[in-house]
Amino acid sequence: MTRLLSSGAILALSATAAAADFDLTILHTNDFHARFEPISRFDSGCSEEDNTAGECFGGSARLVTGVEAARQRAGNKPVLLVDGGDQFQGTLFYTYYKGALAAEMMNKLGYDGMTVGNHEFDDGPEVLREFVGALDFPILMSNADVSGEPLLADVIRKSVVVEKGGEKIGLIGLTPQDTDELASPGPNVIFTDPSQAVQGEVDKLTEMGVNKIVVLSHSGYRVDQRVAENTTGVDVIVGGHSNTLLSNTAEDAVGPYPTVVNGVQIVQAYAYGKYLGELNVTFDDGGNVTAASGDLVLMDASVSEDEATKARIGEAAAPLDEIRNRVVAEAADAIGGDREVCRAMECSMGSLIADAMLARVKDQGIDVAIQNGGGIRASIDAGEVTMGEVLTVLPFQNTLSTFRVSG
């Protein structure tokens, strides 16, 4: 039997259907690496003079303004602010403060969750534990068994449920499976397959009635795509680790924003706070993504710096200034340390570092010096070179070792 509905009834049904949709704005960062102050186009430190001239990017003060502006753009839509890992390491700020300043700034910004990056283990479980204890939000890692590490067993969770706009959203963390080779997690943390770990947490969350699931992944763009292919129930992957620029507008973007694999929306925001990711997602009543759009927002001079945050960072920088402002060299030309080049082929910064190593041990008769591309963290522009720039390029305080090889 055909039922006839009045126009009022039709409007009521349409309103009910519309109400079933859930709109969420996801703001995200990754691989911040202690860049609390603005950076140059080379991803290294930027002088106050250049910052005033509008030639710098990022920094915590600009990020505070950028996040607030994004929250305003969202209007009445709920906002989720998350991080893809590697807040640690990269500047003198980390060397001096370890994770304390990162925790302070992340709490100020109002993050809802973060995954553990490999660099969060650079100083072992002890420093990570202190960092987690200072956070106002959960830090996650699904593909690691921390039950044997007493410092982390009760503070690192595999997943968590947060509520936004009356809806439950599941967050799952991922860390590189080879973190035990990249950092210093110690013998008690066991890393496992990312896809299996994610699926296990998805199944648990689904049983709890959660049908909107976001993975915070510090595993890299390629692994994120594999996880999307090999799992079911994931809606969004917020990435990190590979410092991948996903954008619909940036000329040097590696892929679109979002990249869609097996129905999963994958995003990543390069690194160092240069961009803020802003993804708008619509879910239907069953938790399925029906629409997704957005892009990276460049944190350039058009984004003003929050004065209170700038003053706080200036205060934190004061003990570091004597060291990092000391001029140690003069560069006739820019010295390239771009990660995409140095991790794939010879680069000028890598050659300079290797030559410096040979010069340091020339009295030992050493023939070859080797610098891993991943240990080169920034470029240096032409002109005066400060100790701060040197420590930004080489932040890890590694020991130079020599040995003889026969054969």
Short mmCIF file of C-alpha atoms in Angstrom, two decimals:
data_model
loop_
_atom_site.label_atom_id
_atom_site.label_comp_id
_atom_site.label_asym_id
_atom_site.label_seq_id
_atom_site.Cartn_x
_atom_site.Cartn_y
_atom_site.Cartn_z
CA MET A 1 0.00 0.00 0.00
CA THR A 2 1.34 3.41 -0.94
CA ARG A 3 1.45 5.92 1.88
CA LEU A 4 1.05 9.59 1.12
CA LEU A 5 2.97 12.01 3.30
CA SER A 6 2.19 15.64 3.83
CA SER A 7 4.86 18.22 3.07
CA GLY A 8 5.26 18.75 6.82
CA ALA A 9 5.92 15.05 7.37
CA ILE A 10 8.46 15.02 4.55
CA LEU A 11 10.28 17.97 6.09
CA ALA A 12 10.27 16.24 9.47
CA LEU A 13 11.79 13.08 7.99
CA SER A 14 14.42 15.13 6.15
CA ALA A 15 15.34 16.90 9.37
CA THR A 16 15.66 13.55 11.15
CA ALA A 17 17.94 12.21 8.42
CA ALA A 18 20.09 15.33 8.54
CA ALA A 19 20.32 15.12 12.30
CA ALA A 20 21.71 11.61 11.97
CA ASP A 21 24.83 12.99 10.26
CA PHE A 22 27.75 13.94 12.47
CA ASP A 23 30.25 16.59 11.35
CA LEU A 24 33.71 16.62 12.93
CA THR A 25 36.73 18.84 12.33
CA ILE A 26 40.06 17.10 12.97
CA LEU A 27 43.02 19.42 13.54
CA HIS A 28 46.39 17.72 13.50
CA THR A 29 50.15 18.16 13.76
CA ASN A 30 53.08 15.74 13.61
CA ASP A 31 56.87 15.67 13.94
CA PHE A 32 57.05 19.03 15.73
CA HIS A 33 60.56 18.25 16.98
CA ALA A 34 60.80 21.02 19.57
CA ARG A 35 60.36 23.84 17.03
CA PHE A 36 58.85 26.18 19.61
CA GLU A 37 60.32 29.19 17.82
CA PRO A 38 59.63 30.07 14.16
CA ILE A 39 61.61 28.26 11.48
CA SER A 40 63.16 29.39 8.21
CA ARG A 41 62.40 28.00 4.77
CA PHE A 42 65.23 25.54 5.48
CA ASP A 43 63.39 24.23 8.59
CA SER A 44 66.15 25.59 10.84
CA GLY A 45 66.08 28.55 13.22
CA CYS A 46 64.77 31.90 12.00
CA SER A 47 66.08 35.21 13.32
CA GLU A 48 63.77 37.76 14.92
CA GLU A 49 64.72 40.14 12.11
CA ASP A 50 63.56 37.66 9.46
CA ASN A 51 60.46 36.87 11.50
CA THR A 52 59.55 40.56 11.63
CA ALA A 53 60.09 40.70 7.86
CA GLY A 54 57.54 37.92 7.40
CA GLU A 55 60.00 35.26 6.24
CA CYS A 56 59.43 32.67 8.97
CA PHE A 57 56.95 29.86 9.58
CA GLY A 58 55.44 28.03 12.51
CA GLY A 59 56.44 28.29 16.14
CA SER A 60 54.20 27.71 19.14
CA ALA A 61 52.90 31.29 19.25
CA ARG A 62 51.70 31.08 15.65
CA LEU A 63 50.26 27.61 16.20
CA VAL A 64 48.15 28.86 19.12
CA THR A 65 46.61 31.48 16.83
CA GLY A 66 46.17 28.98 14.00
CA VAL A 67 44.38 26.44 16.17
CA GLU A 68 42.08 29.09 17.64
CA ALA A 69 41.23 30.36 14.14
CA ALA A 70 40.45 26.81 13.01
CA ARG A 71 38.18 26.29 16.01
CA GLN A 72 36.35 29.49 15.05
CA ARG A 73 35.98 28.28 11.45
CA ALA A 74 34.43 25.06 12.74
CA GLY A 75 31.62 27.07 14.31
CA ASN A 76 29.29 24.74 16.18
CA LYS A 77 31.00 21.60 14.87
CA PRO A 78 33.01 19.64 17.44
CA VAL A 79 36.79 19.80 17.03
CA LEU A 80 39.34 17.04 17.68
CA LEU A 81 42.98 18.16 18.05
CA VAL A 82 45.55 15.34 17.79
CA ASP A 83 49.25 14.80 17.19
CA GLY A 84 51.06 12.13 15.17
CA GLY A 85 54.12 11.83 17.40
CA ASP A 86 57.74 13.04 17.62
CA GLN A 87 57.31 16.12 19.76
CA PHE A 88 60.75 15.26 21.16
CA GLN A 89 64.22 16.07 19.84
CA GLY A 90 65.51 18.56 17.31
CA THR A 91 66.57 21.79 19.05
CA LEU A 92 68.30 23.01 22.19
CA PHE A 93 64.87 23.36 23.77
CA TYR A 94 64.63 19.59 23.96
CA THR A 95 68.24 19.19 25.09
CA TYR A 96 67.57 21.57 27.99
CA TYR A 97 63.93 20.90 28.91
CA LYS A 98 63.39 17.36 27.59
CA GLY A 99 59.61 16.90 27.33
CA ALA A 100 58.53 19.51 29.87
CA LEU A 101 58.07 22.44 27.48
CA ALA A 102 56.34 20.25 24.89
CA ALA A 103 53.84 19.10 27.53
CA GLU A 104 53.21 22.69 28.61
CA MET A 105 52.53 23.89 25.06
CA MET A 106 50.38 20.89 24.12
CA ASN A 107 48.25 21.34 27.23
CA LYS A 108 47.86 25.03 26.38
CA LEU A 109 46.67 24.14 22.88
CA GLY A 110 44.14 21.65 24.24
CA TYR A 111 45.16 18.44 22.50
CA ASP A 112 42.80 15.47 22.80
CA GLY A 113 45.33 12.73 22.08
CA MET A 114 48.76 11.84 20.75
CA THR A 115 50.62 8.76 19.61
CA VAL A 116 54.12 7.84 20.73
CA GLY A 117 56.78 8.62 18.13
CA ASN A 118 60.13 6.85 17.98
CA HIS A 119 61.92 9.99 19.22
CA GLU A 120 59.81 9.96 22.37
CA PHE A 121 62.07 7.02 23.31
CA ASP A 122 65.38 8.80 22.59
CA ASP A 123 66.17 9.19 26.28
CA GLY A 124 64.58 5.94 27.36
CA PRO A 125 61.36 5.14 29.23
CA GLU A 126 62.30 7.45 32.11
CA VAL A 127 61.94 10.72 30.15
CA LEU A 128 58.86 9.45 28.32
CA ARG A 129 57.25 8.63 31.67
CA GLU A 130 57.89 12.18 32.91
CA PHE A 131 56.37 13.59 29.73
CA VAL A 132 53.24 11.45 29.95
CA GLY A 133 52.81 12.41 33.59
CA ALA A 134 52.71 16.09 32.64
CA LEU A 135 50.05 15.72 29.91
CA ASP A 136 46.37 16.56 30.32
CA PHE A 137 45.40 14.07 27.59
CA PRO A 138 46.11 10.41 26.73
CA ILE A 139 49.17 9.22 24.82
CA LEU A 140 48.63 6.03 22.82
CA MET A 141 50.55 3.10 21.34
CA SER A 142 48.71 -0.04 20.23
CA ASN A 143 51.52 -2.01 18.60
CA ALA A 144 53.77 -2.33 21.63
CA ASP A 145 53.65 -4.47 24.73
CA VAL A 146 54.73 -2.28 27.65
CA SER A 147 53.53 -4.64 30.37
CA GLY A 148 57.13 -5.58 31.18
CA GLU A 149 58.28 -1.98 31.54
CA PRO A 150 57.20 -0.71 34.98
CA LEU A 151 57.72 2.94 34.04
CA LEU A 152 55.19 2.74 31.20
CA ALA A 153 52.85 -0.15 31.97
CA ASP A 154 50.27 2.01 33.71
CA VAL A 155 50.50 5.18 31.59
CA ILE A 156 50.56 4.12 27.92
CA ARG A 157 47.22 3.00 26.50
CA LYS A 158 46.56 1.22 23.22
CA SER A 159 43.34 3.12 22.50
CA VAL A 160 40.91 5.49 24.16
CA VAL A 161 37.36 6.74 23.65
CA VAL A 162 36.74 10.49 23.63
CA GLU A 163 33.38 12.20 23.35
CA LYS A 164 32.77 15.07 20.95
CA GLY A 165 29.37 16.59 20.30
CA GLY A 166 27.69 13.74 22.13
CA GLU A 167 29.36 11.13 19.90
CA LYS A 168 31.99 8.57 20.91
CA ILE A 169 35.21 8.58 18.89
CA GLY A 170 37.85 5.88 19.23
CA LEU A 171 41.51 6.89 19.04
CA ILE A 172 44.22 4.28 18.41
CA GLY A 173 47.98 4.91 18.54
CA LEU A 174 50.72 3.47 16.29
CA THR A 175 54.51 3.64 16.64
CA PRO A 176 57.20 2.45 14.16
CA GLN A 177 57.67 -1.29 14.49
CA ASP A 178 61.45 -0.78 14.32
CA THR A 179 61.56 1.74 17.17
CA ASP A 180 63.92 -0.55 19.06
CA GLU A 181 66.43 0.09 16.24
CA LEU A 182 65.68 3.82 15.88
CA ALA A 183 65.67 4.89 19.53
CA SER A 184 66.22 3.62 23.08
CA PRO A 185 63.02 2.02 24.39
CA GLY A 186 64.98 -0.53 26.41
CA PRO A 187 64.58 -4.32 26.45
CA ASN A 188 61.16 -4.37 28.12
CA VAL A 189 59.10 -2.77 25.33
CA ILE A 190 58.17 -5.20 22.55
CA PHE A 191 56.93 -3.79 19.23
CA THR A 192 54.46 -5.68 17.03
CA ASP A 193 52.81 -5.62 13.61
CA PRO A 194 50.85 -2.37 13.06
CA SER A 195 47.93 -3.78 11.06
CA GLN A 196 47.24 -6.60 13.50
CA ALA A 197 47.48 -4.22 16.46
CA VAL A 198 45.07 -1.73 14.91
CA GLN A 199 42.54 -4.40 13.96
CA GLY A 200 42.60 -5.76 17.49
CA GLU A 201 41.78 -2.35 18.95
CA VAL A 202 39.15 -1.65 16.28
CA ASP A 203 37.39 -4.88 17.23
CA LYS A 204 37.43 -3.93 20.93
CA LEU A 205 36.09 -0.46 20.23
CA THR A 206 33.39 -1.81 17.94
CA GLU A 207 32.23 -4.20 20.66
CA MET A 208 31.91 -1.14 22.92
CA GLY A 209 29.57 0.48 20.41
CA VAL A 210 32.12 2.92 18.97
CA ASN A 211 31.75 3.29 15.19
CA LYS A 212 33.95 6.33 14.47
CA ILE A 213 37.63 5.43 14.68
CA VAL A 214 40.72 7.57 14.13
CA VAL A 215 44.23 6.08 14.11
CA LEU A 216 47.08 8.34 15.22
CA SER A 217 50.02 6.82 13.39
CA HIS A 218 53.72 7.55 13.63
CA SER A 219 54.55 4.84 11.11
CA GLY A 220 54.95 6.77 7.84
CA TYR A 221 52.82 7.35 4.75
CA ARG A 222 53.51 3.97 3.12
CA VAL A 223 52.75 2.00 6.27
CA ASP A 224 49.59 4.04 6.81
CA GLN A 225 48.40 3.02 3.35
CA ARG A 226 49.14 -0.63 4.11
CA VAL A 227 47.26 -0.41 7.41
CA ALA A 228 44.28 1.07 5.55
CA GLU A 229 44.38 -1.80 3.06
CA ASN A 230 44.78 -4.52 5.68
CA THR A 231 42.18 -3.47 8.25
CA THR A 232 38.46 -2.84 8.47
CA GLY A 233 36.60 -0.33 10.59
CA VAL A 234 39.16 2.50 10.46
CA ASP A 235 37.78 5.85 9.27
CA VAL A 236 40.74 8.24 9.44
CA ILE A 237 44.52 7.87 9.81
CA VAL A 238 46.40 10.93 11.04
CA GLY A 239 49.99 10.23 10.09
CA GLY A 240 53.54 11.17 10.97
CA HIS A 241 57.16 9.91 10.88
CA SER A 242 57.75 10.29 7.12
CA ASN A 243 57.25 14.10 7.22
CA THR A 244 54.96 13.75 4.22
CA LEU A 245 53.32 16.81 2.72
CA LEU A 246 49.78 15.86 1.69
CA SER A 247 47.95 18.79 0.15
CA ASN A 248 45.62 19.81 -2.65
CA THR A 249 47.33 23.19 -3.10
CA ALA A 250 51.05 22.94 -2.22
CA GLU A 251 53.26 22.53 -5.30
CA ASP A 252 55.57 19.96 -3.71
CA ALA A 253 52.80 17.80 -2.22
CA VAL A 254 53.41 14.04 -2.33
CA GLY A 255 49.70 13.20 -2.51
CA PRO A 256 46.19 14.58 -2.08
CA TYR A 257 44.62 15.67 1.19
CA PRO A 258 43.08 13.41 2.24
CA THR A 259 44.56 10.39 0.46
CA VAL A 260 41.81 7.77 0.34
CA VAL A 261 42.78 4.09 0.56
CA ASN A 262 40.14 1.40 1.03
CA GLY A 263 37.72 4.10 2.15
CA VAL A 264 40.13 5.37 4.84
CA GLN A 265 41.00 9.09 4.90
CA ILE A 266 44.78 9.47 5.34
CA VAL A 267 46.33 12.83 6.24
CA GLN A 268 49.73 14.12 7.31
CA ALA A 269 51.02 17.67 7.87
CA TYR A 270 54.71 17.62 6.88
CA ALA A 271 56.64 18.57 10.06
CA TYR A 272 58.05 21.20 12.44
CA GLY A 273 54.75 23.04 12.93
CA LYS A 274 55.00 24.61 9.48
CA TYR A 275 51.44 23.49 8.73
CA LEU A 276 48.28 22.77 10.68
CA GLY A 277 46.11 20.03 9.21
CA GLU A 278 42.38 20.74 9.04
CA LEU A 279 40.16 17.81 7.98
CA ASN A 280 36.38 18.08 7.94
CA VAL A 281 34.62 14.71 8.10
CA THR A 282 30.92 13.82 7.94
CA PHE A 283 29.76 10.49 9.39
CA ASP A 284 26.35 8.92 8.88
CA ASP A 285 24.43 7.28 11.72
CA GLY A 286 26.30 4.01 11.12
CA GLY A 287 29.70 5.67 11.54
CA ASN A 288 30.50 5.59 7.83
CA VAL A 289 32.38 8.53 6.31
CA THR A 290 30.09 10.15 3.75
CA ALA A 291 32.20 13.23 3.03
CA ALA A 292 35.71 14.45 3.79
CA SER A 293 37.47 17.64 2.76
CA GLY A 294 40.15 20.02 3.92
CA ASP A 295 43.83 20.84 3.49
CA LEU A 296 46.90 22.01 5.30
CA VAL A 297 46.97 25.57 6.61
CA LEU A 298 50.39 27.18 6.16
CA MET A 299 51.58 28.81 9.38
CA ASP A 300 53.25 31.76 7.66
CA ALA A 301 53.37 35.47 8.46
CA SER A 302 49.67 35.83 7.66
CA VAL A 303 49.03 33.98 10.94
CA SER A 304 49.79 36.33 13.82
CA GLU A 305 51.73 35.16 16.86
CA ASP A 306 49.93 34.91 20.18
CA GLU A 307 51.76 37.43 22.34
CA ALA A 308 51.45 35.55 25.64
CA THR A 309 52.82 32.36 24.07
CA LYS A 310 55.62 34.25 22.34
CA ALA A 311 56.62 35.78 25.66
CA ARG A 312 56.62 32.35 27.35
CA ILE A 313 58.82 30.85 24.64
CA GLY A 314 61.15 33.84 24.92
CA GLU A 315 61.40 33.21 28.65
CA ALA A 316 62.19 29.53 28.03
CA ALA A 317 64.80 30.50 25.43
CA ALA A 318 66.75 32.81 27.73
CA PRO A 319 69.01 30.10 29.27
CA LEU A 320 69.82 28.79 25.79
CA ASP A 321 70.76 32.05 24.09
CA GLU A 322 74.40 32.23 25.17
CA ILE A 323 75.10 28.82 23.64
CA ARG A 324 73.07 28.99 20.46
CA ASN A 325 73.89 32.59 19.49
CA ARG A 326 77.64 31.98 19.45
CA VAL A 327 78.91 32.33 15.87
CA VAL A 328 81.15 29.40 14.98
CA ALA A 329 81.55 29.68 11.20
CA GLU A 330 80.65 31.53 8.02
CA ALA A 331 78.88 29.80 5.12
CA ALA A 332 79.57 31.23 1.68
CA ASP A 333 76.51 29.44 0.30
CA ALA A 334 73.49 27.63 1.69
CA ILE A 335 74.29 24.09 2.87
CA GLY A 336 71.49 21.72 1.92
CA GLY A 337 70.31 19.19 4.49
CA ASP A 338 66.86 18.44 3.09
CA ARG A 339 65.67 15.05 4.34
CA GLU A 340 64.28 13.97 0.97
CA VAL A 341 67.71 14.47 -0.62
CA CYS A 342 70.02 13.39 2.21
CA ARG A 343 68.10 10.16 2.81
CA ALA A 344 68.26 9.21 -0.87
CA MET A 345 71.63 10.41 -2.18
CA GLU A 346 74.71 12.47 -1.44
CA CYS A 347 73.91 15.96 -0.14
CA SER A 348 76.11 18.93 0.70
CA MET A 349 75.37 18.78 4.43
CA GLY A 350 76.19 15.07 4.55
CA SER A 351 79.49 15.65 2.76
CA LEU A 352 80.37 18.49 5.12
CA ILE A 353 79.62 16.40 8.21
CA ALA A 354 81.63 13.44 6.91
CA ASP A 355 84.56 15.73 6.07
CA ALA A 356 84.38 17.20 9.58
CA MET A 357 84.49 13.71 11.06
CA LEU A 358 87.62 12.88 9.05
CA ALA A 359 89.25 16.14 10.11
CA ARG A 360 88.56 15.34 13.77
CA VAL A 361 90.30 11.93 13.62
CA LYS A 362 92.96 12.62 10.98
CA ASP A 363 95.70 11.66 13.44
CA GLN A 364 94.28 8.11 13.57
CA GLY A 365 94.73 7.39 9.87
CA ILE A 366 91.01 6.99 9.20
CA ASP A 367 90.11 6.69 5.50
CA VAL A 368 86.30 6.82 5.44
CA ALA A 369 83.62 8.61 7.47
CA ILE A 370 79.95 7.62 7.37
CA GLN A 371 77.00 9.84 8.32
CA ASN A 372 73.50 8.39 8.20
CA GLY A 373 71.09 10.54 6.22
CA GLY A 374 68.41 10.28 8.88
CA GLY A 375 70.68 11.98 11.40
CA ILE A 376 70.80 15.19 9.35
CA ARG A 377 67.90 17.29 10.59
CA ALA A 378 68.09 20.69 8.85
CA SER A 379 69.80 22.90 6.29
CA ILE A 380 71.86 26.05 6.95
CA ASP A 381 71.51 29.23 4.92
CA ALA A 382 74.39 31.41 3.74
CA GLY A 383 76.07 33.80 6.19
CA GLU A 384 77.01 33.46 9.84
CA VAL A 385 76.56 29.98 11.30
CA THR A 386 75.67 29.79 14.97
CA MET A 387 76.06 26.93 17.42
CA GLY A 388 72.28 26.84 17.61
CA GLU A 389 72.10 26.06 13.90
CA VAL A 390 74.75 23.36 14.24
CA LEU A 391 72.83 21.73 17.07
CA THR A 392 69.61 21.88 15.04
CA VAL A 393 71.33 20.04 12.18
CA LEU A 394 72.88 17.47 14.56
CA PRO A 395 70.72 17.34 17.71
CA PHE A 396 71.32 13.77 18.87
CA GLN A 397 74.57 14.12 20.84
CA ASN A 398 75.97 10.98 19.22
CA THR A 399 79.53 9.80 19.91
CA LEU A 400 82.06 9.67 17.07
CA SER A 401 83.57 6.18 17.00
CA THR A 402 86.48 4.83 14.96
CA PHE A 403 87.34 1.26 14.06
CA ARG A 404 89.29 -0.79 11.52
CA VAL A 405 87.75 -3.23 9.07
CA SER A 406 89.75 -6.05 7.49
CA GLY A 407 89.02 -8.03 4.37
#
